[in-house]
């Protein structure tokens, strides 16, 4: 795991977007794993800019989103379908048939979850997975105590997640209680993982994910088991890291290091 501390949100977003663009430039038919939440908005904005200004091409790529609220139709303005359309898909040229977002309204959740897993595999697996982190250390909607080998399935949201996300709804009772989410095991199969975190509200979760024990209480800590994960964070989110100086030392020395 590599921790890259950037001076602010924009610098963090641009660096993460560049890593995704590098994958796409190297492999135009790459499979992208995408995330929602306020954190990745800057990455989507930068990728859209790269598409518009630099011609970054998404025409051959495929995408899979991590999760969706159960019960919200794709037209609902708080659904992750809607979020992705408004903040990313309508600004780039990913063909509609290559876009996958879990269905929150399927009549058969187990069958849908199995299909989603099979579809990821049939597309060759995820080349690069973008992640945010919940304030309780969750990735996607893998709440504390989720199995670290879990697959795509239905999850009940934790009270803390419902409270955190209530700001997007009129009242907290409107936040769905269930979600469909890729599992931790599904996420760990991605070739590369990029996790973003900014703000003091994420400092504890980041410290526990990076430096704490691997535990299902902080599902992001499972990323310690992944061979190629980068955390792009801002100074506030880095505040509780014990080894902060070490990460900064590595980043400073890295450009001159021999290539692995
Ligand atoms: C939700 C999403 C996660 C996201 C988290 C944090 O729980 N399922 O994928 O990482 O929110 O959201 P934000 O980036 O808004 O803090």
mmCIF file of C-alpha atoms and ligand atoms in Angstrom:
data_model
loop_
_atom_site.group_PDB
_atom_site.id
_atom_site.type_symbol
_atom_site.label_atom_id
_atom_site.label_comp_id
_atom_site.label_asym_id
_atom_site.label_seq_id
_atom_site.Cartn_x
_atom_site.Cartn_y
_atom_site.Cartn_z
ATOM 1 C CA UNK A 1 0.000 0.000 0.000
ATOM 2 C CA UNK A 2 1.256 3.459 -0.861
ATOM 3 C CA UNK A 3 0.062 6.640 0.845
ATOM 4 C CA UNK A 4 0.322 9.838 -1.162
ATOM 5 C CA UNK A 5 -0.428 13.025 0.749
ATOM 6 C CA UNK A 6 -1.453 15.945 -1.438
ATOM 7 C CA UNK A 7 -1.786 19.568 -0.340
ATOM 8 C CA UNK A 8 -5.485 19.819 -1.137
ATOM 9 C CA UNK A 9 -8.563 18.195 -2.633
ATOM 10 C CA UNK A 10 -7.873 19.360 -6.187
ATOM 11 C CA UNK A 11 -4.290 18.072 -6.212
ATOM 12 C CA UNK A 12 -5.482 14.719 -4.805
ATOM 13 C CA UNK A 13 -8.227 14.455 -7.446
ATOM 14 C CA UNK A 14 -5.917 15.327 -10.346
ATOM 15 C CA UNK A 15 -3.318 12.745 -9.261
ATOM 16 C CA UNK A 16 -5.912 9.978 -8.960
ATOM 17 C CA UNK A 17 -7.497 10.915 -12.303
ATOM 18 C CA UNK A 18 -4.050 10.750 -13.904
ATOM 19 C CA UNK A 19 -3.584 7.200 -12.637
ATOM 20 C CA UNK A 20 -6.909 6.206 -14.209
ATOM 21 C CA UNK A 21 -6.003 7.972 -17.456
ATOM 22 C CA UNK A 22 -2.669 6.113 -17.519
ATOM 23 C CA UNK A 23 -4.536 2.804 -17.376
ATOM 24 C CA UNK A 24 -6.873 3.893 -20.173
ATOM 25 C CA UNK A 25 -4.031 5.108 -22.358
ATOM 26 C CA UNK A 26 -2.171 1.843 -21.858
ATOM 27 C CA UNK A 27 -5.311 -0.285 -22.294
ATOM 28 C CA UNK A 28 -8.135 1.491 -24.155
ATOM 29 C CA UNK A 29 -10.593 -1.342 -23.410
ATOM 30 C CA UNK A 30 -9.878 -1.225 -19.664
ATOM 31 C CA UNK A 31 -12.545 -2.133 -17.128
ATOM 32 C CA UNK A 32 -13.054 0.689 -14.617
ATOM 33 C CA UNK A 33 -14.506 0.192 -11.141
ATOM 34 C CA UNK A 34 -16.297 3.393 -10.151
ATOM 35 C CA UNK A 35 -17.466 4.906 -6.867
ATOM 36 C CA UNK A 36 -19.979 7.504 -5.727
ATOM 37 C CA UNK A 37 -20.013 9.948 -2.815
ATOM 38 C CA UNK A 38 -18.742 13.500 -2.642
ATOM 39 C CA UNK A 39 -15.074 12.434 -2.543
ATOM 40 C CA UNK A 40 -14.619 11.242 -6.167
ATOM 41 C CA UNK A 41 -16.409 14.245 -7.717
ATOM 42 C CA UNK A 42 -13.068 15.970 -8.398
ATOM 43 C CA UNK A 43 -11.730 12.871 -10.172
ATOM 44 C CA UNK A 44 -14.789 12.750 -12.437
ATOM 45 C CA UNK A 45 -14.445 16.447 -13.171
ATOM 46 C CA UNK A 46 -10.783 16.007 -14.103
ATOM 47 C CA UNK A 47 -11.466 12.915 -16.250
ATOM 48 C CA UNK A 48 -14.218 14.846 -18.053
ATOM 49 C CA UNK A 49 -11.760 17.705 -18.643
ATOM 50 C CA UNK A 50 -9.160 15.283 -19.985
ATOM 51 C CA UNK A 51 -11.792 13.860 -22.324
ATOM 52 C CA UNK A 52 -12.910 17.282 -23.543
ATOM 53 C CA UNK A 53 -9.544 18.999 -23.794
ATOM 54 C CA UNK A 54 -7.016 16.204 -24.279
ATOM 55 C CA UNK A 55 -9.185 13.664 -26.090
ATOM 56 C CA UNK A 56 -8.983 10.968 -23.383
ATOM 57 C CA UNK A 57 -11.062 8.221 -24.966
ATOM 58 C CA UNK A 58 -13.569 6.084 -23.065
ATOM 59 C CA UNK A 59 -15.197 4.579 -26.166
ATOM 60 C CA UNK A 60 -13.808 1.091 -25.619
ATOM 61 C CA UNK A 61 -13.876 0.921 -21.838
ATOM 62 C CA UNK A 62 -16.394 -0.783 -19.594
ATOM 63 C CA UNK A 63 -17.438 0.345 -16.128
ATOM 64 C CA UNK A 64 -18.844 -1.276 -13.008
ATOM 65 C CA UNK A 65 -20.091 0.761 -10.080
ATOM 66 C CA UNK A 66 -19.632 -0.428 -6.548
ATOM 67 C CA UNK A 67 -23.089 -0.046 -5.130
ATOM 68 C CA UNK A 68 -26.644 1.296 -5.198
ATOM 69 C CA UNK A 69 -29.393 2.008 -2.679
ATOM 70 C CA UNK A 70 -32.174 -0.556 -2.605
ATOM 71 C CA UNK A 71 -35.541 0.850 -3.548
ATOM 72 C CA UNK A 72 -34.378 3.926 -5.447
ATOM 73 C CA UNK A 73 -35.168 3.868 -9.167
ATOM 74 C CA UNK A 74 -32.465 5.090 -11.561
ATOM 75 C CA UNK A 75 -34.454 8.331 -12.027
ATOM 76 C CA UNK A 76 -34.319 9.229 -8.300
ATOM 77 C CA UNK A 77 -31.961 12.146 -7.765
ATOM 78 C CA UNK A 78 -30.246 10.407 -4.841
ATOM 79 C CA UNK A 79 -29.755 7.098 -6.651
ATOM 80 C CA UNK A 80 -26.218 6.228 -7.621
ATOM 81 C CA UNK A 81 -27.432 5.704 -11.207
ATOM 82 C CA UNK A 82 -28.476 9.344 -11.287
ATOM 83 C CA UNK A 83 -25.271 10.501 -9.578
ATOM 84 C CA UNK A 84 -23.088 8.703 -12.125
ATOM 85 C CA UNK A 85 -25.079 9.980 -15.092
ATOM 86 C CA UNK A 86 -25.000 13.588 -13.937
ATOM 87 C CA UNK A 87 -21.416 13.689 -12.661
ATOM 88 C CA UNK A 88 -19.606 11.478 -15.101
ATOM 89 C CA UNK A 89 -21.275 9.417 -17.797
ATOM 90 C CA UNK A 90 -22.913 12.324 -19.623
ATOM 91 C CA UNK A 91 -19.573 14.146 -19.791
ATOM 92 C CA UNK A 92 -17.515 11.344 -21.394
ATOM 93 C CA UNK A 93 -17.968 8.824 -24.201
ATOM 94 C CA UNK A 94 -18.457 5.481 -22.431
ATOM 95 C CA UNK A 95 -21.004 3.587 -24.555
ATOM 96 C CA UNK A 96 -24.253 3.136 -22.575
ATOM 97 C CA UNK A 97 -24.163 -0.628 -23.090
ATOM 98 C CA UNK A 98 -20.746 -0.805 -21.376
ATOM 99 C CA UNK A 99 -21.985 0.863 -18.169
ATOM 100 C CA UNK A 100 -22.967 -1.272 -15.187
ATOM 101 C CA UNK A 101 -24.484 0.088 -11.982
ATOM 102 C CA UNK A 102 -26.104 -2.375 -9.564
ATOM 103 C CA UNK A 103 -29.887 -2.361 -9.732
ATOM 104 C CA UNK A 104 -31.659 -1.125 -6.622
ATOM 105 C CA UNK A 105 -35.016 -2.234 -7.978
ATOM 106 C CA UNK A 106 -34.467 -5.763 -9.270
ATOM 107 C CA UNK A 107 -37.148 -8.271 -8.264
ATOM 108 C CA UNK A 108 -34.507 -10.911 -7.536
ATOM 109 C CA UNK A 109 -31.487 -9.639 -5.599
ATOM 110 C CA UNK A 110 -29.550 -12.930 -5.247
ATOM 111 C CA UNK A 111 -29.824 -13.607 -8.994
ATOM 112 C CA UNK A 112 -28.843 -10.038 -9.836
ATOM 113 C CA UNK A 113 -25.814 -10.131 -7.509
ATOM 114 C CA UNK A 114 -24.624 -13.376 -9.058
ATOM 115 C CA UNK A 115 -25.092 -11.946 -12.552
ATOM 116 C CA UNK A 116 -23.101 -8.836 -11.588
ATOM 117 C CA UNK A 117 -20.181 -10.942 -10.376
ATOM 118 C CA UNK A 118 -20.287 -13.089 -13.532
ATOM 119 C CA UNK A 119 -20.450 -10.022 -15.727
ATOM 120 C CA UNK A 120 -17.312 -8.529 -14.103
ATOM 121 C CA UNK A 121 -15.509 -11.791 -14.713
ATOM 122 C CA UNK A 122 -16.772 -12.076 -18.305
ATOM 123 C CA UNK A 123 -15.401 -8.581 -19.009
ATOM 124 C CA UNK A 124 -11.970 -9.718 -17.818
ATOM 125 C CA UNK A 125 -12.046 -8.321 -14.266
ATOM 126 C CA UNK A 126 -11.575 -4.764 -13.048
ATOM 127 C CA UNK A 127 -8.330 -3.091 -14.110
ATOM 128 C CA UNK A 128 -8.572 -0.130 -11.779
ATOM 129 C CA UNK A 129 -11.010 0.403 -8.912
ATOM 130 C CA UNK A 130 -11.756 3.844 -7.512
ATOM 131 C CA UNK A 131 -12.850 3.986 -3.847
ATOM 132 C CA UNK A 132 -13.887 6.479 -1.210
ATOM 133 C CA UNK A 133 -14.069 5.586 2.471
ATOM 134 C CA UNK A 134 -16.912 5.917 4.962
ATOM 135 C CA UNK A 135 -16.254 7.602 8.298
ATOM 136 C CA UNK A 136 -16.573 4.135 9.893
ATOM 137 C CA UNK A 137 -13.877 2.791 7.557
ATOM 138 C CA UNK A 138 -16.188 1.070 5.076
ATOM 139 C CA UNK A 139 -15.528 0.682 1.354
ATOM 140 C CA UNK A 140 -18.493 0.594 -1.033
ATOM 141 C CA UNK A 141 -21.277 -0.356 1.431
ATOM 142 C CA UNK A 142 -19.270 -3.032 3.239
ATOM 143 C CA UNK A 143 -20.149 -1.978 6.736
ATOM 144 C CA UNK A 144 -18.196 -3.031 9.854
ATOM 145 C CA UNK A 145 -18.125 -6.823 10.338
ATOM 146 C CA UNK A 146 -18.647 -7.504 6.612
ATOM 147 C CA UNK A 147 -16.719 -10.606 5.618
ATOM 148 C CA UNK A 148 -13.402 -9.686 4.056
ATOM 149 C CA UNK A 149 -14.077 -12.296 1.377
ATOM 150 C CA UNK A 150 -17.648 -11.127 0.690
ATOM 151 C CA UNK A 151 -19.061 -10.874 -2.835
ATOM 152 C CA UNK A 152 -21.773 -8.659 -4.343
ATOM 153 C CA UNK A 153 -24.822 -8.859 -2.096
ATOM 154 C CA UNK A 154 -27.515 -7.014 -0.181
ATOM 155 C CA UNK A 155 -26.335 -5.161 2.963
ATOM 156 C CA UNK A 156 -28.130 -3.369 5.759
ATOM 157 C CA UNK A 157 -26.594 0.065 6.252
ATOM 158 C CA UNK A 158 -25.093 1.048 9.601
ATOM 159 C CA UNK A 159 -26.732 3.852 11.554
ATOM 160 C CA UNK A 160 -23.549 5.976 11.143
ATOM 161 C CA UNK A 161 -23.700 5.633 7.338
ATOM 162 C CA UNK A 162 -27.384 6.563 7.296
ATOM 163 C CA UNK A 163 -26.620 9.605 9.468
ATOM 164 C CA UNK A 164 -23.629 10.580 7.272
ATOM 165 C CA UNK A 165 -25.694 10.332 4.098
ATOM 166 C CA UNK A 166 -28.821 12.000 5.512
ATOM 167 C CA UNK A 167 -27.426 15.357 4.325
ATOM 168 C CA UNK A 168 -28.337 14.408 0.764
ATOM 169 C CA UNK A 169 -31.975 13.583 1.585
ATOM 170 C CA UNK A 170 -34.805 15.753 2.862
ATOM 171 C CA UNK A 171 -34.968 13.847 6.137
ATOM 172 C CA UNK A 172 -32.940 10.995 7.576
ATOM 173 C CA UNK A 173 -35.953 8.627 7.381
ATOM 174 C CA UNK A 174 -35.717 8.968 3.581
ATOM 175 C CA UNK A 175 -32.248 7.345 3.474
ATOM 176 C CA UNK A 176 -32.679 3.758 2.291
ATOM 177 C CA UNK A 177 -31.802 1.116 4.896
ATOM 178 C CA UNK A 178 -30.516 -1.457 2.413
ATOM 179 C CA UNK A 179 -27.988 -1.334 -0.373
ATOM 180 C CA UNK A 180 -26.614 -3.688 -2.980
ATOM 181 C CA UNK A 181 -22.824 -3.629 -2.924
ATOM 182 C CA UNK A 182 -19.777 -5.320 -4.348
ATOM 183 C CA UNK A 183 -18.107 -7.343 -1.607
ATOM 184 C CA UNK A 184 -14.679 -6.779 -0.118
ATOM 185 C CA UNK A 185 -13.542 -9.957 -1.903
ATOM 186 C CA UNK A 186 -14.867 -8.581 -5.212
ATOM 187 C CA UNK A 187 -12.971 -5.309 -4.705
ATOM 188 C CA UNK A 188 -9.722 -7.058 -3.765
ATOM 189 C CA UNK A 189 -9.674 -8.781 -7.169
ATOM 190 C CA UNK A 190 -9.139 -5.479 -9.023
ATOM 191 C CA UNK A 191 -5.651 -5.139 -10.516
ATOM 192 C CA UNK A 192 -5.120 -1.638 -9.133
ATOM 193 C CA UNK A 193 -6.997 0.169 -6.389
ATOM 194 C CA UNK A 194 -7.114 3.915 -5.786
ATOM 195 C CA UNK A 195 -8.707 5.124 -2.551
ATOM 196 C CA UNK A 196 -9.373 8.821 -1.972
ATOM 197 C CA UNK A 197 -10.043 10.577 1.307
ATOM 198 C CA UNK A 198 -10.131 14.224 2.296
ATOM 199 C CA UNK A 199 -11.099 16.211 5.352
ATOM 200 C CA UNK A 200 -10.704 15.730 9.095
ATOM 201 C CA UNK A 201 -13.831 13.560 9.224
ATOM 202 C CA UNK A 202 -11.899 10.786 7.468
ATOM 203 C CA UNK A 203 -8.662 11.014 9.517
ATOM 204 C CA UNK A 204 -9.551 8.205 11.943
ATOM 205 C CA UNK A 205 -10.834 5.878 9.243
ATOM 206 C CA UNK A 206 -7.704 6.447 7.132
ATOM 207 C CA UNK A 207 -5.329 5.837 10.064
ATOM 208 C CA UNK A 208 -7.095 2.619 10.984
ATOM 209 C CA UNK A 209 -7.261 1.409 7.374
ATOM 210 C CA UNK A 210 -3.567 2.068 6.708
ATOM 211 C CA UNK A 211 -1.894 1.431 10.053
ATOM 212 C CA UNK A 212 -4.394 -0.538 12.107
ATOM 213 C CA UNK A 213 -4.849 -4.298 12.107
ATOM 214 C CA UNK A 214 -6.639 -5.969 9.200
ATOM 215 C CA UNK A 215 -10.131 -6.299 10.597
ATOM 216 C CA UNK A 216 -13.683 -6.579 9.345
ATOM 217 C CA UNK A 217 -14.471 -3.712 11.743
ATOM 218 C CA UNK A 218 -12.705 -1.404 9.236
ATOM 219 C CA UNK A 219 -13.306 -3.008 5.869
ATOM 220 C CA UNK A 220 -10.836 -0.653 4.143
ATOM 221 C CA UNK A 221 -8.074 -2.313 6.198
ATOM 222 C CA UNK A 222 -8.454 -5.364 3.915
ATOM 223 C CA UNK A 223 -6.684 -3.257 1.276
ATOM 224 C CA UNK A 224 -3.463 -3.973 3.189
ATOM 225 C CA UNK A 225 -3.740 -7.440 1.628
ATOM 226 C CA UNK A 226 -3.908 -6.030 -1.907
ATOM 227 C CA UNK A 227 -0.662 -5.892 -3.905
ATOM 228 C CA UNK A 228 -1.243 -2.538 -5.637
ATOM 229 C CA UNK A 229 -3.287 -0.021 -3.685
ATOM 230 C CA UNK A 230 -2.661 3.706 -3.464
ATOM 231 C CA UNK A 231 -4.331 6.040 -0.978
ATOM 232 C CA UNK A 232 -4.490 9.638 -2.248
ATOM 233 C CA UNK A 233 -5.348 11.842 0.717
ATOM 234 C CA UNK A 234 -5.184 15.473 1.771
ATOM 235 C CA UNK A 235 -3.371 16.812 4.854
ATOM 236 C CA UNK A 236 -6.498 16.796 7.036
ATOM 237 C CA UNK A 237 -7.268 13.160 6.280
ATOM 238 C CA UNK A 238 -3.591 12.337 7.008
ATOM 239 C CA UNK A 239 -3.686 13.972 10.454
ATOM 240 C CA UNK A 240 -3.787 10.746 12.515
ATOM 241 C CA UNK A 241 -1.205 8.737 10.583
ATOM 242 C CA UNK A 242 1.706 7.737 12.818
ATOM 243 C CA UNK A 243 4.039 7.179 9.859
ATOM 244 C CA UNK A 244 3.141 10.377 8.012
ATOM 245 C CA UNK A 245 6.744 11.574 7.791
ATOM 246 C CA UNK A 246 7.757 8.253 6.310
ATOM 247 C CA UNK A 247 5.092 8.474 3.549
ATOM 248 C CA UNK A 248 6.183 12.016 2.763
ATOM 249 C CA UNK A 249 9.822 10.916 2.702
ATOM 250 C CA UNK A 250 8.999 8.146 0.214
ATOM 251 C CA UNK A 251 7.006 10.508 -2.046
ATOM 252 C CA UNK A 252 9.872 12.990 -2.009
ATOM 253 C CA UNK A 253 12.541 10.403 -2.821
ATOM 254 C CA UNK A 254 10.498 8.354 -5.261
ATOM 255 C CA UNK A 255 11.045 10.228 -8.524
ATOM 256 C CA UNK A 256 14.780 9.415 -8.320
ATOM 257 C CA UNK A 257 14.407 5.775 -7.263
ATOM 258 C CA UNK A 258 15.332 2.952 -9.642
ATOM 259 C CA UNK A 259 12.247 1.546 -11.403
ATOM 260 C CA UNK A 260 10.857 -1.675 -9.941
HETATM 261 C C1 LIG B 1 -21.132 5.849 0.765
HETATM 262 C C2 LIG B 1 -20.607 5.091 -0.458
HETATM 263 C C3 LIG B 1 -19.108 4.895 -0.387
HETATM 264 C C4 LIG B 1 -18.424 6.221 -0.091
HETATM 265 C C5 LIG B 1 -18.930 6.778 1.218
HETATM 266 C C6 LIG B 1 -18.273 8.099 1.595
HETATM 267 O O1 LIG B 1 -21.197 5.047 1.872
HETATM 268 N N1 LIG B 1 -21.249 3.818 -0.571
HETATM 269 O O2 LIG B 1 -18.654 4.354 -1.609
HETATM 270 O O3 LIG B 1 -17.030 6.022 -0.035
HETATM 271 O O4 LIG B 1 -20.338 6.994 1.078
HETATM 272 O O5 LIG B 1 -18.896 9.164 0.951
HETATM 273 P P1 LIG B 1 -18.311 10.618 0.821
HETATM 274 O O6 LIG B 1 -17.286 10.548 -0.249
HETATM 275 O O7 LIG B 1 -19.477 11.462 0.429
HETATM 276 O O8 LIG B 1 -17.744 10.960 2.145
#
